[in-house]
Amino acid sequence: MAQEHAHSSAVERLLNCEVPLRAQYIRVSFREITRISNHSLASTTHAMDVGASTPSLWAFEEREKLLEFHERVPGARMHASFIRPGGVAQDLPLGLCRDIDSSTQQFASRIDESEEMSTGNRIWKQRLVDIGTVTAQQAKDWGFSGVMLRGPGVCWDSRRAAPYDVHDQSDPDVPVGTRGDRYDRYCIRIEEMRQSVRIIVQCPNQMPSGMIKADDRKLCPPSRCRMKLSMESLIHHFEPYTEGFSVPAPSTYTAVEAPKGEFGVFLVSNGSNRPYRRKIRAPGSAHSQGLDSMSKHHMPADVVTIIGTQDIVSGEVDR
Amino acid sequence: MDNQFIFKYSWETFPKKWVHKKERSEHGNRFDTNTDYLFQLLCFLKLHTYTRVQVLIDICGVDYPSRKRRFEVVYNLLSTRYNSRIRVQTSADEVTRISSVVSLFPSAGWSEREVWDMFGVSFINHPDLRRILTDYGFEGHPLRKDFPLSGYVEVRYDDPEKRVVSEPIEMTQEFRYFDFASPWEQRSDG
């Protein structure tokens, strides 16, 4: 969902479109749910690469609960096309906020259990401390972002630096490492999961009722029941779904703090309904480029785990 | 220091001949430069105390076939120190070579390879300029506007030869282009 958010933000920036407050809160809570599910996948598959197989089994159970929330709202577990230009696709169903709340209450103890297993573990520390160390200057040179940049101590988080949606309301702490090794990055991911839980708990309480899409009917189609009743709504439904909407001419680069790093979309429009050029800047491709320099003076077994700590997904490297 | 500070400061400080156009908008600030001054400009932006643009986020190319210098190479930069983003754009054609910024920003390595592979813009002093996303033995530069969507070759597994072979593409039906853009809508040229 972070990726959908990046593209939607780029389009909204070109259109100068205002997203309603309720939609912003929904986006933030789903972004943080995505962040937790990404970090639980990333840290624990990294653990599996190191050799610990249990954390991934536990974390995948937690991910199932989060993917169930994904499924309840837009209908698909993973490729939920939910965050759209102008807002979100549909409103939250009844009871979802209550279920998210009860799930997050027990999630913090799940994080504690996983941490109990790994963080103080002697073998874990031997495999992670002082391995894959990057200095702050190296991280900036190689174009790292997200946890890879915060590991060596560069306090950069797009949610704080350039707040979008309602991130400035929720005020999370940004965990930052000191040594820039894999152990720091692992601890940062765990702590980010806790901060995401904190945001998710705050969002339903602060969320106002209201519209979930921008009021501009040329941009956001109306709901289906309105479409079936009114001629104008039918036209407003037909037009975006066939022709799409036209986006004015300039270009923009918009980035969001995706769980893996900075996910950016460089969008060039020529005024028509299709983008002239859309380049996706995936964090994984910058991180994987640094693999060579990060693995110098380490052993072959460390290379696999350095790939894990960089949180690389080959799909975004290749695009 | 907000987003506009380093843009304004750098515009006032570096030689005016480096940049032939600047744009400042809520969509992002940008400088348009010549390929001759690109390296100097990025060097200035990276190293100068009041700009400190140390992160090269991305390099991308855009193809405008109607222009004389058809490729526009866009460098997206970030200053974590001053919390600013800035974009530097330069234009090139098929034969112009741009000086590589790998010595300044190692993250440019793969990004420049990608621009070379996808558009055919080559870079001087790049340590390893070869294809990165396309297949081995691929010919052509796929993201150019004159390269067809389906490509020129297709691959399939050939059972007699017991390997994957690459053959000219065979289209079972003509390429259908769905253009729903309304003829009444205003369009500006890209």
XYZ file of C-alpha atoms in Angstrom:
509
model
C 0.000 0.000 0.000
C 2.936 2.319 0.437
C 3.584 2.049 -3.259
C -0.009 2.891 -4.119
C 0.309 5.794 -1.780
C 3.408 7.104 -3.549
C 1.742 7.045 -6.937
C -1.486 8.547 -5.625
C 0.446 11.288 -3.856
C 2.316 12.112 -7.052
C -0.915 12.385 -9.017
C -2.579 14.452 -6.294
C 0.387 16.779 -6.176
C 0.133 17.411 -9.901
C -3.594 17.908 -9.656
C -3.331 20.048 -6.505
C -6.025 17.900 -5.038
C -7.035 17.998 -1.408
C -7.574 14.654 0.260
C -10.296 14.617 2.951
C -9.215 14.155 6.535
C -10.900 10.833 7.081
C -9.178 9.398 4.019
C -5.841 10.640 5.330
C -6.335 8.855 8.620
C -7.379 5.671 6.850
C -4.319 5.892 4.628
C -2.005 6.415 7.576
C -3.404 3.500 9.542
C -3.155 1.175 6.557
C 0.307 2.401 5.765
C 1.388 1.563 9.284
C -0.294 -1.830 9.082
C 1.715 -2.395 5.913
C 4.840 -1.269 7.717
C 4.317 -3.795 10.493
C 3.612 -6.569 8.064
C 6.672 -5.677 6.013
C 8.988 -5.503 8.994
C 7.691 -8.748 10.403
C 8.351 -10.398 7.073
C 11.734 -8.743 6.574
C 13.203 -9.270 10.028
C 12.042 -12.806 10.345
C 13.034 -13.989 6.891
C 16.347 -12.352 7.618
C 16.380 -14.422 10.796
C 15.675 -17.492 8.723
C 18.635 -16.647 6.497
C 20.768 -16.359 9.606
C 19.457 -19.695 10.759
C 16.595 -19.052 13.156
C 13.462 -20.562 11.700
C 10.979 -19.980 14.500
C 10.545 -16.179 14.340
C 9.301 -16.356 10.774
C 6.604 -18.847 11.661
C 5.390 -16.697 14.521
C 5.539 -13.511 12.495
C 3.658 -14.987 9.584
C 0.802 -15.768 11.909
C 0.693 -12.121 12.883
C 0.900 -11.121 9.261
C -2.125 -13.252 8.537
C -4.153 -11.179 10.941
C -2.965 -7.977 9.299
C -3.576 -9.286 5.808
C -7.077 -10.106 6.947
C -7.571 -6.401 7.599
C -6.254 -5.683 4.149
C -8.742 -8.126 2.768
C -11.680 -6.741 4.691
C -11.277 -3.272 3.337
C -10.431 -3.413 -0.331
C -10.924 -7.103 -0.889
C -7.416 -8.303 -1.658
C -4.764 -9.407 0.761
C -1.724 -8.068 -0.955
C -2.303 -6.071 -4.103
C -5.110 -4.075 -2.642
C -5.782 -1.241 -4.966
C -7.142 0.762 -2.125
C -5.259 4.033 -1.936
C -6.240 5.976 -5.010
C -5.720 9.521 -6.195
C -8.148 11.650 -4.249
C -8.582 9.413 -1.254
C -9.268 5.774 -0.724
C -11.435 3.422 -2.699
C -14.003 2.492 -0.055
C -14.871 3.305 3.490
C -13.965 1.062 6.417
C -16.545 -1.638 7.113
C -18.335 -1.700 10.468
C -16.372 -3.247 13.248
C -12.991 -2.930 11.573
C -11.631 -0.296 13.925
C -12.635 -2.385 16.905
C -10.917 -5.434 15.441
C -7.779 -3.474 14.589
C -7.727 -2.176 18.132
C -7.990 -5.591 19.728
C -5.392 -6.986 17.352
C -2.873 -4.265 18.110
C -3.342 -4.746 21.836
C -1.984 -8.234 21.631
C 0.480 -7.483 18.869
C 2.876 -5.651 21.134
C 3.312 -8.793 23.220
C 3.980 -10.791 20.053
C 6.798 -8.382 19.232
C 8.076 -8.902 22.764
C 8.057 -12.653 22.320
C 10.028 -12.493 19.086
C 12.450 -10.104 20.655
C 12.904 -12.339 23.634
C 13.981 -15.045 21.292
C 16.459 -13.089 19.225
C 17.610 -9.766 20.590
C 19.575 -11.005 23.570
C 20.540 -14.262 21.947
C 24.267 -14.885 21.866
C 24.267 -16.569 18.483
C 22.124 -13.830 17.006
C 24.438 -11.166 18.284
C 27.514 -12.940 17.019
C 26.011 -13.091 13.545
C 24.772 -9.539 13.488
C 26.924 -7.187 15.529
C 29.597 -5.412 13.472
C 28.552 -7.128 10.266
C 27.556 -5.095 7.231
C 28.472 -1.836 8.904
C 27.879 1.336 6.953
C 28.905 4.776 8.017
C 26.524 7.677 7.633
C 28.502 9.114 4.746
C 28.577 5.785 2.940
C 24.844 5.383 3.430
C 24.190 8.775 1.895
C 26.635 8.174 -0.937
C 25.033 4.923 -1.900
C 21.545 6.378 -1.851
C 20.302 4.286 1.048
C 17.079 5.315 2.656
C 14.735 4.198 5.368
C 16.142 1.853 7.959
C 19.442 1.549 6.085
C 19.973 5.291 6.503
C 18.756 5.455 10.089
C 21.043 2.587 11.110
C 24.224 4.673 10.979
C 22.545 7.520 12.789
C 21.201 9.767 10.040
C 17.881 10.836 11.439
C 15.896 11.017 8.237
C 12.323 9.897 7.995
C 10.101 11.359 5.284
C 7.141 11.145 7.617
C 8.793 13.633 9.923
C 10.838 15.632 7.449
C 8.067 16.338 4.984
C 4.879 15.155 6.642
C 2.153 14.040 4.326
C -1.364 13.051 5.262
C -1.753 13.264 9.002
C 1.637 12.037 10.078
C 2.296 15.301 11.842
C -0.670 14.628 14.125
C 0.490 11.285 15.335
C 4.067 12.212 16.313
C 5.839 8.886 16.428
C 9.382 8.520 17.666
C 11.912 7.742 14.985
C 14.380 5.090 16.123
C 17.916 5.741 14.999
C 20.939 3.505 15.342
C 24.475 4.310 16.381
C 26.814 1.799 14.808
C 25.199 1.107 11.463
C 25.603 -2.633 11.667
C 23.002 -5.291 11.129
C 22.119 -5.551 14.769
C 21.209 -1.874 14.859
C 19.037 -2.197 11.796
C 17.263 -5.198 13.266
C 16.572 -3.304 16.488
C 15.348 -0.296 14.521
C 12.867 -2.441 12.635
C 11.531 -3.924 15.864
C 11.189 -0.491 17.399
C 9.517 0.846 14.256
C 6.951 -1.889 14.568
C 6.204 -0.687 18.073
C 5.897 2.897 16.874
C 3.589 1.791 14.104
C 1.404 0.066 16.683
C 1.304 3.347 18.551
C 0.156 5.198 15.441
C -2.422 2.563 14.598
C -3.885 2.832 18.069
C -4.183 6.604 17.788
C -5.685 6.751 14.321
C -9.169 5.307 14.874
C -9.597 7.558 17.897
C -8.705 10.682 15.967
C -10.393 9.752 12.730
C -13.336 12.002 11.933
C -16.357 10.860 10.039
C -16.757 12.290 6.597
C -15.852 11.711 3.010
C -13.246 9.241 1.982
C -12.634 10.596 -1.467
C -12.068 14.078 -2.755
C -15.224 15.863 -3.696
C -14.095 16.397 -7.256
C -16.292 14.150 -9.305
C -14.008 14.421 -12.284
C -11.360 12.665 -10.262
C -13.078 10.273 -7.914
C -16.004 8.254 -9.135
C -19.180 8.233 -7.020
C -20.399 5.249 -5.046
C -22.270 2.543 -6.906
C -25.630 3.214 -5.366
C -25.457 6.836 -6.434
C -24.310 5.732 -9.844
C -27.416 3.677 -10.317
C -29.735 6.507 -9.405
C -28.472 9.587 -11.130
C -27.446 10.289 -14.704
C -24.632 12.602 -13.792
C -23.235 10.043 -11.379
C -23.342 7.449 -14.113
C -21.346 9.704 -16.378
C -18.969 10.467 -13.555
C -18.532 6.764 -13.027
C -18.042 5.980 -16.704
C -15.528 8.681 -17.459
C -12.782 7.870 -14.934
C -13.074 4.164 -15.531
C -12.668 4.405 -19.287
C -10.913 7.578 -20.194
C -9.382 8.361 -16.863
C -8.787 11.889 -15.745
C -6.372 14.345 -17.258
C -3.484 15.534 -15.222
C -1.922 18.932 -15.973
C 1.419 19.218 -17.561
C 4.341 19.606 -15.186
C 6.367 16.857 -13.612
C 6.959 15.914 -10.033
C 8.970 13.584 -7.913
C 7.064 12.435 -4.869
C 8.453 10.089 -2.293
C 6.934 8.373 0.697
C 8.538 6.519 3.540
C 7.772 2.996 2.459
C 8.736 0.296 4.947
C 11.753 -0.677 2.858
C 13.011 2.826 2.386
C 12.163 5.776 0.255
C 9.795 4.803 -2.478
C 9.471 7.548 -5.011
C 7.536 8.138 -8.180
C 8.773 10.570 -10.807
C 5.738 11.430 -12.837
C 5.802 13.422 -16.053
C 2.490 14.339 -17.518
C 1.697 15.779 -20.924
C -1.786 16.890 -19.989
C -3.504 13.742 -21.180
C -5.044 10.865 -19.337
C -1.910 8.711 -19.402
C 1.418 9.505 -17.786
C 4.083 10.453 -20.298
C 6.787 8.965 -18.129
C 6.516 7.328 -14.780
C 9.708 6.215 -13.150
C 9.501 4.306 -9.935
C 12.398 4.701 -7.586
C 12.504 1.559 -5.549
C 14.570 1.476 -2.368
C 15.710 -2.072 -3.022
C 17.631 -1.172 -6.142
C 19.742 1.425 -4.311
C 20.297 -0.934 -1.415
C 21.314 -3.871 -3.565
C 23.816 -1.701 -5.352
C 25.580 -1.202 -2.045
C 25.855 -4.918 -1.423
C 29.331 -5.111 -2.912
C 30.791 -2.453 -0.674
C 28.929 -3.668 2.399
C 30.145 -7.230 2.105
C 33.823 -6.415 1.749
C 35.968 -8.032 4.440
C 33.153 -10.315 5.486
C 32.626 -13.987 4.959
C 30.395 -15.568 2.325
C 27.833 -16.536 4.938
C 27.424 -12.880 5.777
C 26.507 -11.942 2.235
C 23.193 -13.740 2.447
C 22.321 -12.062 5.669
C 23.403 -8.642 4.412
C 20.910 -9.071 1.589
C 18.336 -9.835 4.263
C 19.127 -6.769 6.280
C 18.895 -4.556 3.227
C 15.315 -5.746 2.869
C 15.610 -6.374 -0.827
C 12.797 -7.689 -2.914
C 13.985 -8.590 -6.392
C 10.754 -7.444 -7.935
C 11.421 -3.854 -7.047
C 15.095 -4.078 -8.029
C 14.200 -5.218 -11.528
C 10.995 -3.274 -11.839
C 15.927 26.077 6.603
C 13.050 25.060 4.460
C 12.730 23.648 1.054
C 13.305 26.907 -0.772
C 16.471 27.974 0.952
C 19.050 25.903 -0.843
C 17.363 26.491 -4.154
C 17.506 30.230 -3.727
C 20.985 30.206 -2.225
C 22.468 28.032 -4.946
C 20.851 30.115 -7.676
C 22.458 33.215 -6.187
C 25.840 31.636 -5.674
C 26.916 29.546 -8.609
C 27.824 31.010 -12.024
C 24.719 31.778 -14.017
C 26.049 30.065 -17.112
C 25.688 26.709 -15.396
C 21.917 26.811 -15.465
C 19.861 27.972 -18.399
C 16.461 27.553 -16.794
C 15.160 27.219 -13.300
C 11.716 26.395 -12.064
C 10.395 26.809 -8.617
C 6.996 25.367 -7.872
C 5.137 23.301 -5.373
C 5.743 20.321 -7.641
C 9.452 20.537 -6.958
C 12.321 22.885 -7.642
C 14.493 22.231 -10.597
C 17.489 23.474 -12.512
C 17.984 22.825 -16.219
C 21.584 22.668 -17.193
C 23.905 21.819 -20.060
C 25.782 18.576 -20.159
C 29.020 20.601 -19.975
C 28.224 22.009 -16.570
C 26.362 19.101 -15.070
C 29.279 17.682 -13.097
C 30.259 21.078 -11.723
C 26.716 21.817 -10.684
C 26.273 18.522 -8.888
C 29.683 18.901 -7.294
C 28.693 22.319 -6.014
C 25.375 21.044 -4.713
C 26.978 18.122 -2.964
C 29.958 19.771 -1.362
C 28.990 23.347 -0.627
C 28.236 24.025 3.028
C 24.888 25.634 2.520
C 23.543 23.103 0.097
C 24.982 19.716 1.215
C 22.890 17.730 -1.187
C 24.515 14.443 -0.377
C 22.001 11.907 -1.498
C 21.371 11.177 -5.141
C 17.987 9.569 -5.005
C 17.508 8.626 -8.609
C 18.496 9.290 -12.186
C 15.848 8.861 -14.785
C 15.495 9.529 -18.453
C 12.567 10.885 -20.410
C 12.287 10.691 -24.172
C 10.803 13.566 -26.142
C 11.277 12.476 -29.740
C 10.012 15.755 -31.152
C 12.881 17.687 -29.609
C 16.320 18.028 -31.133
C 18.001 16.850 -27.959
C 15.446 14.212 -27.341
C 16.489 12.694 -24.051
C 16.116 14.506 -20.811
C 18.116 13.034 -17.970
C 16.747 13.978 -14.583
C 18.764 13.794 -11.381
C 16.627 13.746 -8.244
C 18.614 14.894 -5.238
C 17.999 15.134 -1.540
C 19.662 17.101 1.210
C 19.061 15.438 4.556
C 20.928 18.256 6.254
C 18.582 20.984 5.033
C 15.519 18.830 4.368
C 15.255 19.774 0.730
C 14.781 18.102 -2.551
C 16.045 19.466 -5.798
C 15.986 18.247 -9.369
C 18.659 18.826 -11.982
C 17.754 18.162 -15.596
C 19.931 18.015 -18.637
C 19.259 17.196 -22.255
C 21.108 14.930 -24.599
C 20.582 13.335 -27.952
C 21.570 9.894 -29.164
C 25.234 10.730 -29.570
C 25.871 13.202 -26.794
C 27.750 11.747 -23.883
C 27.134 12.998 -20.383
C 29.848 12.989 -17.766
C 29.155 10.396 -15.157
C 28.687 11.438 -11.555
C 29.721 8.117 -10.073
C 32.790 9.687 -8.522
C 30.533 12.056 -6.600
C 27.598 9.784 -5.889
C 28.324 6.044 -6.014
C 24.587 5.391 -6.158
C 24.674 6.761 -9.696
C 26.388 3.592 -10.866
C 23.344 1.480 -11.497
C 21.058 4.392 -12.270
C 23.300 5.531 -15.101
C 23.538 1.996 -16.373
C 19.785 1.899 -16.428
C 19.541 5.153 -18.385
C 22.074 3.759 -20.846
C 20.206 0.518 -21.182
C 16.749 1.990 -21.490
C 17.506 5.088 -23.556
C 20.958 4.796 -25.037
C 22.463 7.851 -23.372
C 26.056 7.062 -22.631
C 28.154 8.404 -19.809
C 31.838 9.347 -19.862
C 34.016 7.915 -17.110
C 31.472 5.434 -15.924
C 33.383 2.448 -14.514
C 31.050 -0.213 -15.832
C 28.601 0.958 -18.467
C 26.744 -2.101 -19.634
C 23.191 -3.314 -19.723
C 21.450 -3.875 -16.456
C 17.771 -4.623 -16.915
C 17.495 -6.103 -20.380
C 18.363 -9.604 -21.435
C 21.867 -10.647 -22.503
C 22.225 -10.002 -26.201
C 19.267 -7.648 -26.269
C 19.395 -5.038 -28.972
C 17.742 -1.720 -28.746
C 16.817 0.689 -26.033
C 13.359 -0.213 -24.778
C 12.086 2.979 -23.200
C 12.590 5.123 -26.256
C 9.270 6.182 -27.666
C 9.978 4.562 -31.024
C 10.549 1.149 -29.501
C 7.342 -0.890 -29.770
C 5.537 -2.102 -26.687
C 5.872 -5.750 -27.579
C 9.506 -5.516 -28.624
C 11.101 -7.117 -31.645
C 11.961 -10.588 -30.385
C 10.238 -13.142 -28.278
C 11.737 -16.030 -26.369
C 10.462 -19.536 -26.090
C 11.766 -22.895 -25.042
C 12.708 -24.998 -28.038
C 12.403 -28.697 -27.348
C 14.670 -30.065 -30.159
C 17.458 -27.721 -29.157
C 16.672 -28.089 -25.457
C 17.233 -24.436 -24.685
C 15.521 -21.092 -24.778
C 15.664 -19.495 -28.215
C 15.049 -15.953 -29.228
C 13.046 -15.359 -32.397
C 11.423 -12.422 -34.133
C 8.091 -11.704 -32.655
C 5.011 -13.320 -34.066
C 1.831 -11.415 -33.409
C -1.332 -13.405 -33.701
C -3.406 -10.262 -33.893
C -2.704 -6.696 -34.686
C -1.723 -4.488 -31.809
C -4.803 -2.776 -30.459
C -4.363 0.625 -29.011
C -7.154 1.857 -26.809
C -7.190 5.562 -26.706
C -10.085 6.798 -24.681
C -8.952 10.377 -24.537
C -11.809 12.578 -25.404
C -11.307 14.751 -28.507
C -12.880 17.680 -26.685
C -10.333 17.721 -23.897
C -7.479 20.189 -24.062
C -4.085 18.659 -24.368
C -0.732 20.351 -24.036
C 2.362 19.004 -25.744
C 4.830 17.173 -23.548
